[in-house]
PDB file of C-alpha atoms in Angstrom:
ATOM      1  CA  UNK P   1     -62.030 -52.365 -40.973  1.00 42.00           C
ATOM      2  CA  UNK P   2     -59.291 -53.957 -38.905  1.00 42.00           C
ATOM      3  CA  UNK P   3     -55.583 -53.854 -39.354  1.00 43.00           C
ATOM      4  CA  UNK P   4     -52.445 -54.702 -37.472  1.00 38.00           C
ATOM      5  CA  UNK P   5     -49.273 -53.162 -38.620  1.00 37.00           C
ATOM      6  CA  UNK P   6     -46.128 -54.371 -36.710  1.00 34.00           C
ATOM      7  CA  UNK P   7     -42.956 -53.909 -38.743  1.00 35.00           C
ATOM      8  CA  UNK P   8     -39.357 -52.884 -38.503  1.00 34.00           C
ATOM      9  CA  UNK P   9     -38.855 -49.116 -38.595  1.00 35.00           C
ATOM     10  CA  UNK P  10     -38.141 -48.052 -42.188  1.00 38.00           C
ATOM     11  CA  UNK P  11     -37.449 -44.968 -44.227  1.00 36.00           C
ATOM     12  CA  UNK P  12     -41.011 -44.008 -45.118  1.00 42.00           C
ATOM     13  CA  UNK P  13     -40.801 -40.155 -44.545  1.00 42.00           C
ATOM     14  CA  UNK P  14     -39.866 -37.923 -47.412  1.00 42.00           C
ATOM     15  CA  UNK P  15     -36.611 -36.098 -46.400  1.00 39.00           C
ATOM     16  CA  UNK P  16     -36.611 -32.363 -46.186  1.00 39.00           C
ATOM     17  CA  UNK P  17     -40.357 -31.928 -45.354  1.00 41.00           C
ATOM     18  CA  UNK P  18     -39.957 -29.615 -42.419  1.00 42.00           C
ATOM     19  CA  UNK P  19     -43.304 -29.938 -40.618  1.00 47.00           C
ATOM     20  CA  UNK P  20     -44.837 -31.815 -43.559  1.00 49.00           C
ATOM     21  CA  UNK P  21     -47.620 -34.190 -43.162  1.00 49.00           C
ATOM     22  CA  UNK P  22     -45.467 -36.631 -45.082  1.00 46.00           C
ATOM     23  CA  UNK P  23     -46.115 -39.955 -46.774  1.00 46.00           C
ATOM     24  CA  UNK P  24     -47.280 -41.889 -43.713  1.00 64.00           C
ATOM     25  CA  UNK P  25     -50.652 -40.166 -43.974  1.00 89.00           C
ATOM     26  CA  UNK P  26     -53.808 -40.727 -41.931  1.00 96.00           C
ATOM     27  CA  UNK P  27     -56.027 -43.600 -41.081  1.00 96.00           C
ATOM     28  CA  UNK P  28     -59.613 -43.254 -42.357  1.00 97.00           C
ATOM     29  CA  UNK P  29     -62.430 -44.659 -40.163  1.00 96.00           C
ATOM     30  CA  UNK P  30     -66.105 -44.099 -39.227  1.00 91.00           C
ATOM     31  CA  UNK P  31     -69.372 -44.701 -41.000  1.00 79.00           C
ATOM     32  CA  UNK P  32     -71.134 -43.145 -43.999  1.00 70.00           C
ATOM     33  CA  UNK P  33     -72.508 -40.490 -41.547  1.00 75.00           C
ATOM     34  CA  UNK P  34     -69.334 -39.733 -39.628  1.00 88.00           C
ATOM     35  CA  UNK P  35     -65.842 -39.806 -40.854  1.00 95.00           C
ATOM     36  CA  UNK P  36     -62.590 -39.435 -38.942  1.00 97.00           C
ATOM     37  CA  UNK P  37     -58.922 -39.219 -39.758  1.00 97.00           C
ATOM     38  CA  UNK P  38     -56.092 -40.213 -37.382  1.00 97.00           C
ATOM     39  CA  UNK P  39     -52.643 -38.935 -38.154  1.00 95.00           C
ATOM     40  CA  UNK P  40     -50.066 -41.657 -38.016  1.00 93.00           C
ATOM     41  CA  UNK P  41     -47.307 -40.055 -35.783  1.00 92.00           C
ATOM     42  CA  UNK P  42     -43.768 -40.878 -34.726  1.00 91.00           C
ATOM     43  CA  UNK P  43     -41.775 -39.447 -31.908  1.00 91.00           C
ATOM     44  CA  UNK P  44     -39.470 -37.881 -34.437  1.00 89.00           C
ATOM     45  CA  UNK P  45     -40.094 -34.265 -35.241  1.00 85.00           C
ATOM     46  CA  UNK P  46     -41.770 -32.854 -37.273  1.00 85.00           C
ATOM     47  CA  UNK P  47     -44.147 -35.902 -37.166  1.00 88.00           C
ATOM     48  CA  UNK P  48     -44.558 -35.978 -33.390  1.00 90.00           C
ATOM     49  CA  UNK P  49     -48.265 -35.157 -33.096  1.00 92.00           C
ATOM     50  CA  UNK P  50     -51.239 -37.157 -32.121  1.00 94.00           C
ATOM     51  CA  UNK P  51     -54.104 -35.795 -34.152  1.00 96.00           C
ATOM     52  CA  UNK P  52     -57.753 -36.880 -34.579  1.00 97.00           C
ATOM     53  CA  UNK P  53     -60.040 -35.025 -36.941  1.00 97.00           C
ATOM     54  CA  UNK P  54     -63.686 -35.188 -37.803  1.00 97.00           C
ATOM     55  CA  UNK P  55     -63.842 -34.512 -41.556  1.00 97.00           C
ATOM     56  CA  UNK P  56     -66.123 -34.447 -44.548  1.00 97.00           C
ATOM     57  CA  UNK P  57     -64.798 -35.675 -47.872  1.00 97.00           C
ATOM     58  CA  UNK P  58     -65.852 -34.103 -51.125  1.00 96.00           C
ATOM     59  CA  UNK P  59     -68.081 -36.054 -53.611  1.00 96.00           C
ATOM     60  CA  UNK P  60     -65.135 -37.774 -55.216  1.00 95.00           C
ATOM     61  CA  UNK P  61     -64.000 -39.114 -51.881  1.00 96.00           C
ATOM     62  CA  UNK P  62     -67.448 -40.099 -50.751  1.00 95.00           C
ATOM     63  CA  UNK P  63     -68.171 -42.001 -53.955  1.00 95.00           C
ATOM     64  CA  UNK P  64     -64.827 -43.872 -53.722  1.00 96.00           C
ATOM     65  CA  UNK P  65     -65.437 -44.968 -50.148  1.00 95.00           C
ATOM     66  CA  UNK P  66     -69.009 -45.880 -50.930  1.00 94.00           C
ATOM     67  CA  UNK P  67     -68.019 -47.927 -53.939  1.00 95.00           C
ATOM     68  CA  UNK P  68     -65.566 -50.019 -51.705  1.00 95.00           C
ATOM     69  CA  UNK P  69     -68.276 -50.580 -49.140  1.00 91.00           C
ATOM     70  CA  UNK P  70     -70.714 -51.847 -51.759  1.00 93.00           C
ATOM     71  CA  UNK P  71     -68.204 -54.465 -53.098  1.00 94.00           C
ATOM     72  CA  UNK P  72     -67.704 -55.628 -49.496  1.00 93.00           C
ATOM     73  CA  UNK P  73     -64.205 -54.241 -48.754  1.00 92.00           C
ATOM     74  CA  UNK P  74     -63.837 -54.120 -44.931  1.00 89.00           C
ATOM     75  CA  UNK P  75     -60.086 -53.519 -44.444  1.00 91.00           C
ATOM     76  CA  UNK P  76     -58.403 -50.283 -43.708  1.00 92.00           C
ATOM     77  CA  UNK P  77     -58.348 -47.102 -45.827  1.00 95.00           C
ATOM     78  CA  UNK P  78     -55.725 -44.413 -45.501  1.00 95.00           C
ATOM     79  CA  UNK P  79     -55.441 -40.871 -46.725  1.00 96.00           C
ATOM     80  CA  UNK P  80     -52.157 -39.394 -48.020  1.00 94.00           C
ATOM     81  CA  UNK P  81     -52.479 -35.632 -47.652  1.00 94.00           C
ATOM     82  CA  UNK P  82     -50.562 -32.914 -49.422  1.00 92.00           C
ATOM     83  CA  UNK P  83     -47.548 -31.720 -47.697  1.00 88.00           C
ATOM     84  CA  UNK P  84     -48.078 -29.042 -45.040  1.00 89.00           C
ATOM     85  CA  UNK P  85     -46.991 -28.535 -41.452  1.00 88.00           C
ATOM     86  CA  UNK P  86     -49.116 -30.665 -39.098  1.00 89.00           C
ATOM     87  CA  UNK P  87     -49.145 -27.759 -36.637  1.00 88.00           C
ATOM     88  CA  UNK P  88     -51.394 -25.849 -38.941  1.00 91.00           C
ATOM     89  CA  UNK P  89     -54.224 -28.051 -37.723  1.00 93.00           C
ATOM     90  CA  UNK P  90     -53.662 -26.994 -34.141  1.00 93.00           C
ATOM     91  CA  UNK P  91     -57.053 -25.665 -32.908  1.00 92.00           C
ATOM     92  CA  UNK P  92     -55.204 -22.964 -31.020  1.00 89.00           C
ATOM     93  CA  UNK P  93     -53.595 -21.569 -34.181  1.00 86.00           C
ATOM     94  CA  UNK P  94     -54.793 -18.136 -35.331  1.00 86.00           C
ATOM     95  CA  UNK P  95     -54.545 -19.244 -38.931  1.00 87.00           C
ATOM     96  CA  UNK P  96     -55.744 -22.821 -38.602  1.00 91.00           C
ATOM     97  CA  UNK P  97     -56.014 -24.940 -41.718  1.00 94.00           C
ATOM     98  CA  UNK P  98     -59.630 -25.708 -42.498  1.00 95.00           C
ATOM     99  CA  UNK P  99     -59.174 -28.192 -45.356  1.00 96.00           C
ATOM    100  CA  UNK P 100     -56.494 -30.079 -47.348  1.00 96.00           C
ATOM    101  CA  UNK P 101     -56.395 -32.308 -50.408  1.00 96.00           C
ATOM    102  CA  UNK P 102     -54.893 -35.827 -50.785  1.00 95.00           C
ATOM    103  CA  UNK P 103     -55.232 -39.276 -52.145  1.00 96.00           C
ATOM    104  CA  UNK P 104     -57.585 -41.977 -50.809  1.00 96.00           C
ATOM    105  CA  UNK P 105     -55.793 -45.349 -50.488  1.00 96.00           C
ATOM    106  CA  UNK P 106     -57.301 -48.748 -50.158  1.00 96.00           C
ATOM    107  CA  UNK P 107     -54.834 -50.254 -47.642  1.00 93.00           C
ATOM    108  CA  UNK P 108     -51.493 -48.388 -47.130  1.00 88.00           C
ATOM    109  CA  UNK P 109     -49.376 -47.152 -50.002  1.00 85.00           C
ATOM    110  CA  UNK P 110     -46.162 -48.545 -48.660  1.00 81.00           C
ATOM    111  CA  UNK P 111     -47.764 -51.941 -48.054  1.00 83.00           C
ATOM    112  CA  UNK P 112     -49.126 -52.465 -51.605  1.00 88.00           C
ATOM    113  CA  UNK P 113     -52.155 -50.108 -51.162  1.00 92.00           C
ATOM    114  CA  UNK P 114     -54.081 -48.941 -54.172  1.00 95.00           C
ATOM    115  CA  UNK P 115     -55.171 -45.344 -54.815  1.00 96.00           C
ATOM    116  CA  UNK P 116     -58.945 -45.228 -55.302  1.00 97.00           C
ATOM    117  CA  UNK P 117     -59.342 -41.299 -55.689  1.00 97.00           C
ATOM    118  CA  UNK P 118     -56.869 -38.588 -56.153  1.00 97.00           C
ATOM    119  CA  UNK P 119     -57.226 -34.778 -55.423  1.00 97.00           C
ATOM    120  CA  UNK P 120     -59.813 -35.495 -52.795  1.00 97.00           C
ATOM    121  CA  UNK P 121     -60.575 -32.565 -50.489  1.00 97.00           C
ATOM    122  CA  UNK P 122     -61.161 -33.183 -46.751  1.00 97.00           C
ATOM    123  CA  UNK P 123     -62.909 -30.360 -44.918  1.00 97.00           C
ATOM    124  CA  UNK P 124     -62.298 -30.297 -41.190  1.00 97.00           C
ATOM    125  CA  UNK P 125     -65.523 -30.396 -39.233  1.00 96.00           C
ATOM    126  CA  UNK P 126     -63.686 -30.220 -35.936  1.00 95.00           C
ATOM    127  CA  UNK P 127     -60.372 -31.128 -34.319  1.00 96.00           C
ATOM    128  CA  UNK P 128     -61.239 -34.015 -32.058  1.00 96.00           C
ATOM    129  CA  UNK P 129     -57.815 -34.128 -30.389  1.00 96.00           C
ATOM    130  CA  UNK P 130     -54.422 -32.437 -30.951  1.00 95.00           C
ATOM    131  CA  UNK P 131     -51.335 -33.084 -28.864  1.00 93.00           C
ATOM    132  CA  UNK P 132     -47.531 -32.878 -29.281  1.00 91.00           C
ATOM    133  CA  UNK P 133     -45.559 -36.033 -28.497  1.00 90.00           C
ATOM    134  CA  UNK P 134     -42.438 -35.682 -26.288  1.00 85.00           C
ATOM    135  CA  UNK P 135     -40.070 -38.714 -26.344  1.00 80.00           C
ATOM    136  CA  UNK P 136     -38.444 -37.603 -23.208  1.00 80.00           C
ATOM    137  CA  UNK P 137     -41.628 -37.435 -21.139  1.00 77.00           C
ATOM    138  CA  UNK P 138     -41.542 -39.785 -18.070  1.00 70.00           C
ATOM    139  CA  UNK P 139     -43.766 -42.771 -18.078  1.00 64.00           C
ATOM    140  CA  UNK P 140     -46.628 -42.214 -15.702  1.00 59.00           C
ATOM    141  CA  UNK P 141     -47.868 -44.673 -13.184  1.00 50.00           C
ATOM    142  CA  UNK P 142     -51.265 -46.238 -13.022  1.00 46.00           C
ATOM    143  CA  UNK P 143     -53.720 -47.615 -15.519  1.00 52.00           C
ATOM    144  CA  UNK P 144     -53.876 -47.180 -19.285  1.00 55.00           C
ATOM    145  CA  UNK P 145     -55.329 -43.924 -20.532  1.00 80.00           C
ATOM    146  CA  UNK P 146     -57.325 -43.651 -23.678  1.00 91.00           C
ATOM    147  CA  UNK P 147     -59.122 -40.895 -25.601  1.00 93.00           C
ATOM    148  CA  UNK P 148     -62.916 -41.455 -25.980  1.00 93.00           C
ATOM    149  CA  UNK P 149     -65.046 -39.731 -28.574  1.00 94.00           C
ATOM    150  CA  UNK P 150     -68.228 -40.475 -30.581  1.00 90.00           C
ATOM    151  CA  UNK P 151     -71.637 -41.656 -29.353  1.00 83.00           C
ATOM    152  CA  UNK P 152     -72.225 -44.012 -26.298  1.00 78.00           C
ATOM    153  CA  UNK P 153     -73.555 -46.734 -28.641  1.00 78.00           C
ATOM    154  CA  UNK P 154     -70.698 -46.232 -31.143  1.00 84.00           C
ATOM    155  CA  UNK P 155     -67.720 -44.961 -29.175  1.00 91.00           C
ATOM    156  CA  UNK P 156     -64.142 -44.798 -30.516  1.00 95.00           C
ATOM    157  CA  UNK P 157     -61.233 -45.276 -28.148  1.00 95.00           C
ATOM    158  CA  UNK P 158     -57.751 -44.157 -29.229  1.00 95.00           C
ATOM    159  CA  UNK P 159     -54.734 -45.042 -27.140  1.00 93.00           C
ATOM    160  CA  UNK P 160     -53.383 -41.857 -25.628  1.00 91.00           C
ATOM    161  CA  UNK P 161     -49.770 -41.812 -26.843  1.00 90.00           C
ATOM    162  CA  UNK P 162     -47.948 -40.477 -23.889  1.00 83.00           C
ATOM    163  CA  UNK P 163     -44.340 -41.546 -23.852  1.00 84.00           C
ATOM    164  CA  UNK P 164     -41.783 -43.568 -25.775  1.00 87.00           C
ATOM    165  CA  UNK P 165     -42.081 -46.482 -26.551  1.00 86.00           C
ATOM    166  CA  UNK P 166     -45.771 -46.567 -27.116  1.00 89.00           C
ATOM    167  CA  UNK P 167     -48.387 -47.812 -29.715  1.00 91.00           C
ATOM    168  CA  UNK P 168     -51.119 -46.326 -31.862  1.00 94.00           C
ATOM    169  CA  UNK P 169     -54.496 -48.177 -31.538  1.00 95.00           C
ATOM    170  CA  UNK P 170     -58.098 -47.311 -32.391  1.00 96.00           C
ATOM    171  CA  UNK P 171     -61.005 -49.506 -31.395  1.00 96.00           C
ATOM    172  CA  UNK P 172     -64.845 -49.464 -31.602  1.00 95.00           C
ATOM    173  CA  UNK P 173     -66.540 -49.740 -28.211  1.00 93.00           C
ATOM    174  CA  UNK P 174     -69.851 -49.014 -26.480  1.00 92.00           C
ATOM    175  CA  UNK P 175     -71.129 -48.209 -23.071  1.00 91.00           C
ATOM    176  CA  UNK P 176     -73.022 -51.105 -21.553  1.00 92.00           C
ATOM    177  CA  UNK P 177     -76.514 -49.890 -20.490  1.00 91.00           C
ATOM    178  CA  UNK P 178     -77.293 -49.997 -16.757  1.00 92.00           C
ATOM    179  CA  UNK P 179     -73.621 -49.728 -15.673  1.00 93.00           C
ATOM    180  CA  UNK P 180     -73.279 -45.946 -15.350  1.00 90.00           C
ATOM    181  CA  UNK P 181     -72.490 -44.813 -11.725  1.00 90.00           C
ATOM    182  CA  UNK P 182     -71.004 -41.755 -10.090  1.00 87.00           C
ATOM    183  CA  UNK P 183     -67.369 -41.833  -8.962  1.00 84.00           C
ATOM    184  CA  UNK P 184     -68.398 -43.303  -5.620  1.00 86.00           C
ATOM    185  CA  UNK P 185     -70.351 -46.183  -7.253  1.00 87.00           C
ATOM    186  CA  UNK P 186     -73.822 -44.889  -6.857  1.00 90.00           C
ATOM    187  CA  UNK P 187     -76.081 -45.788  -9.901  1.00 91.00           C
ATOM    188  CA  UNK P 188     -76.799 -43.020 -12.351  1.00 87.00           C
ATOM    189  CA  UNK P 189     -79.188 -42.716 -15.301  1.00 86.00           C
ATOM    190  CA  UNK P 190     -77.569 -43.824 -18.586  1.00 83.00           C
ATOM    191  CA  UNK P 191     -78.484 -40.403 -19.923  1.00 81.00           C
ATOM    192  CA  UNK P 192     -75.613 -38.974 -17.979  1.00 76.00           C
ATOM    193  CA  UNK P 193     -73.330 -40.079 -20.818  1.00 71.00           C
ATOM    194  CA  UNK P 194     -75.319 -37.584 -22.936  1.00 67.00           C
ATOM    195  CA  UNK P 195     -74.872 -37.751 -26.655  1.00 65.00           C
ATOM    196  CA  UNK P 196     -71.200 -38.635 -26.461  1.00 75.00           C
ATOM    197  CA  UNK P 197     -68.179 -36.490 -26.911  1.00 84.00           C
ATOM    198  CA  UNK P 198     -67.497 -34.287 -29.985  1.00 86.00           C
ATOM    199  CA  UNK P 199     -63.932 -33.663 -28.579  1.00 88.00           C
ATOM    200  CA  UNK P 200     -61.862 -36.554 -27.286  1.00 91.00           C
ATOM    201  CA  UNK P 201     -62.064 -36.964 -23.481  1.00 88.00           C
ATOM    202  CA  UNK P 202     -59.361 -38.736 -21.572  1.00 87.00           C
ATOM    203  CA  UNK P 203     -60.510 -41.870 -19.804  1.00 89.00           C
ATOM    204  CA  UNK P 204     -58.836 -44.268 -17.422  1.00 86.00           C
ATOM    205  CA  UNK P 205     -59.488 -47.940 -17.877  1.00 83.00           C
ATOM    206  CA  UNK P 206     -59.809 -50.100 -14.710  1.00 69.00           C
ATOM    207  CA  UNK P 207     -59.213 -53.817 -14.858  1.00 55.00           C
ATOM    208  CA  UNK P 208     -62.183 -56.152 -15.328  1.00 44.00           C
ATOM    209  CA  UNK P 209     -61.475 -58.959 -17.638  1.00 47.00           C
ATOM    210  CA  UNK P 210     -58.921 -56.623 -19.167  1.00 48.00           C
ATOM    211  CA  UNK P 211     -55.459 -57.972 -19.730  1.00 46.00           C
ATOM    212  CA  UNK P 212     -52.356 -56.859 -21.540  1.00 49.00           C
ATOM    213  CA  UNK P 213     -51.268 -53.522 -22.828  1.00 68.00           C
ATOM    214  CA  UNK P 214     -53.785 -53.334 -25.773  1.00 86.00           C
ATOM    215  CA  UNK P 215     -57.577 -53.583 -26.068  1.00 90.00           C
ATOM    216  CA  UNK P 216     -58.969 -56.670 -27.725  1.00 91.00           C
ATOM    217  CA  UNK P 217     -62.333 -57.353 -29.205  1.00 92.00           C
ATOM    218  CA  UNK P 218     -64.729 -58.867 -26.714  1.00 93.00           C
ATOM    219  CA  UNK P 219     -63.004 -57.482 -23.677  1.00 91.00           C
ATOM    220  CA  UNK P 220     -64.783 -55.560 -20.939  1.00 90.00           C
ATOM    221  CA  UNK P 221     -63.333 -52.723 -18.945  1.00 87.00           C
ATOM    222  CA  UNK P 222     -64.495 -50.230 -16.361  1.00 89.00           C
ATOM    223  CA  UNK P 223     -63.937 -46.691 -17.716  1.00 90.00           C
ATOM    224  CA  UNK P 224     -63.594 -43.593 -15.479  1.00 90.00           C
ATOM    225  CA  UNK P 225     -64.845 -40.546 -17.383  1.00 87.00           C
ATOM    226  CA  UNK P 226     -63.561 -37.270 -15.804  1.00 77.00           C
ATOM    227  CA  UNK P 227     -66.443 -35.242 -17.222  1.00 65.00           C
ATOM    228  CA  UNK P 228     -69.823 -35.620 -18.852  1.00 59.00           C
ATOM    229  CA  UNK P 229     -70.725 -34.164 -22.208  1.00 52.00           C
ATOM    230  CA  UNK P 230     -72.139 -31.272 -20.322  1.00 52.00           C
ATOM    231  CA  UNK P 231     -69.073 -30.674 -18.252  1.00 51.00           C
ATOM    232  CA  UNK P 232     -70.466 -31.989 -15.061  1.00 55.00           C
ATOM    233  CA  UNK P 233     -68.721 -34.225 -12.561  1.00 73.00           C
ATOM    234  CA  UNK P 234     -67.354 -37.458 -14.025  1.00 84.00           C
ATOM    235  CA  UNK P 235     -68.797 -40.995 -13.969  1.00 89.00           C
ATOM    236  CA  UNK P 236     -67.919 -44.613 -14.235  1.00 91.00           C
ATOM    237  CA  UNK P 237     -69.270 -47.114 -16.835  1.00 91.00           C
ATOM    238  CA  UNK P 238     -68.624 -50.558 -18.185  1.00 92.00           C
ATOM    239  CA  UNK P 239     -67.526 -50.547 -21.762  1.00 92.00           C
ATOM    240  CA  UNK P 240     -67.490 -53.398 -24.306  1.00 93.00           C
ATOM    241  CA  UNK P 241     -64.691 -53.449 -26.973  1.00 94.00           C
ATOM    242  CA  UNK P 242     -66.309 -54.484 -30.223  1.00 95.00           C
ATOM    243  CA  UNK P 243     -63.466 -54.566 -32.751  1.00 94.00           C
ATOM    244  CA  UNK P 244     -60.160 -53.108 -33.611  1.00 95.00           C
ATOM    245  CA  UNK P 245     -59.771 -50.611 -36.407  1.00 95.00           C
ATOM    246  CA  UNK P 246     -56.031 -50.046 -36.340  1.00 94.00           C
ATOM    247  CA  UNK P 247     -52.823 -50.936 -34.481  1.00 93.00           C
ATOM    248  CA  UNK P 248     -49.317 -49.607 -35.181  1.00 91.00           C
ATOM    249  CA  UNK P 249     -46.286 -50.451 -32.985  1.00 89.00           C
ATOM    250  CA  UNK P 250     -43.086 -50.026 -34.942  1.00 87.00           C
ATOM    251  CA  UNK P 251     -43.475 -46.290 -35.598  1.00 87.00           C
ATOM    252  CA  UNK P 252     -43.584 -45.511 -31.901  1.00 89.00           C
ATOM    253  CA  UNK P 253     -40.847 -47.694 -30.465  1.00 84.00           C
TER     254      UNK P 253
END
């Protein structure tokens, strides 16, 4: 699945939904074994949250996505959830929401998308990342920061939305075997990367054949991982960007 959505800002939020998940919904990505949802944020409250979820769809949802894969559909799916405060998914909340219902869309509803299953229940397996966006935060100096999660051979990188203006991007990447070192450059065993990250880890991308503000398929970058999966001291590794899943610019300008 790969999609680029760059458009003029428009009125695509339902008015009066204080804290509601709203009509802009969530991006669906992953494989038949793992499934993730990425909330499509803006800097305007109450939609100002970057949120990544590992979920399991009910049988209705699984069948709908499986049918699209069998007919060769490779573009984006989105999930339009029922209206509820996004903050209910905060892992620090005492009464955190564990599941919610919605409609699976082939494409995006506001861009001609087609509903393929309604009243689908998504059960939250874990909150991969949850952060509130502050439009007044000062832009930091240095290299781009991304959020890394998944397995070393099938890693997902999400652009860490830090300050306005920004962009929302998700790509598939992998750690290149034999490139793992400690923070001083001494070689380490590839196993230091462990089984990946269940929760998103912030990484800093150094520049090696990496140009521009966004990641592109085929690019290589040096990634600094602050911690290993076991919480030990960080490491460096070369990563290869394989393909883009999603890019949104206009909502975050």
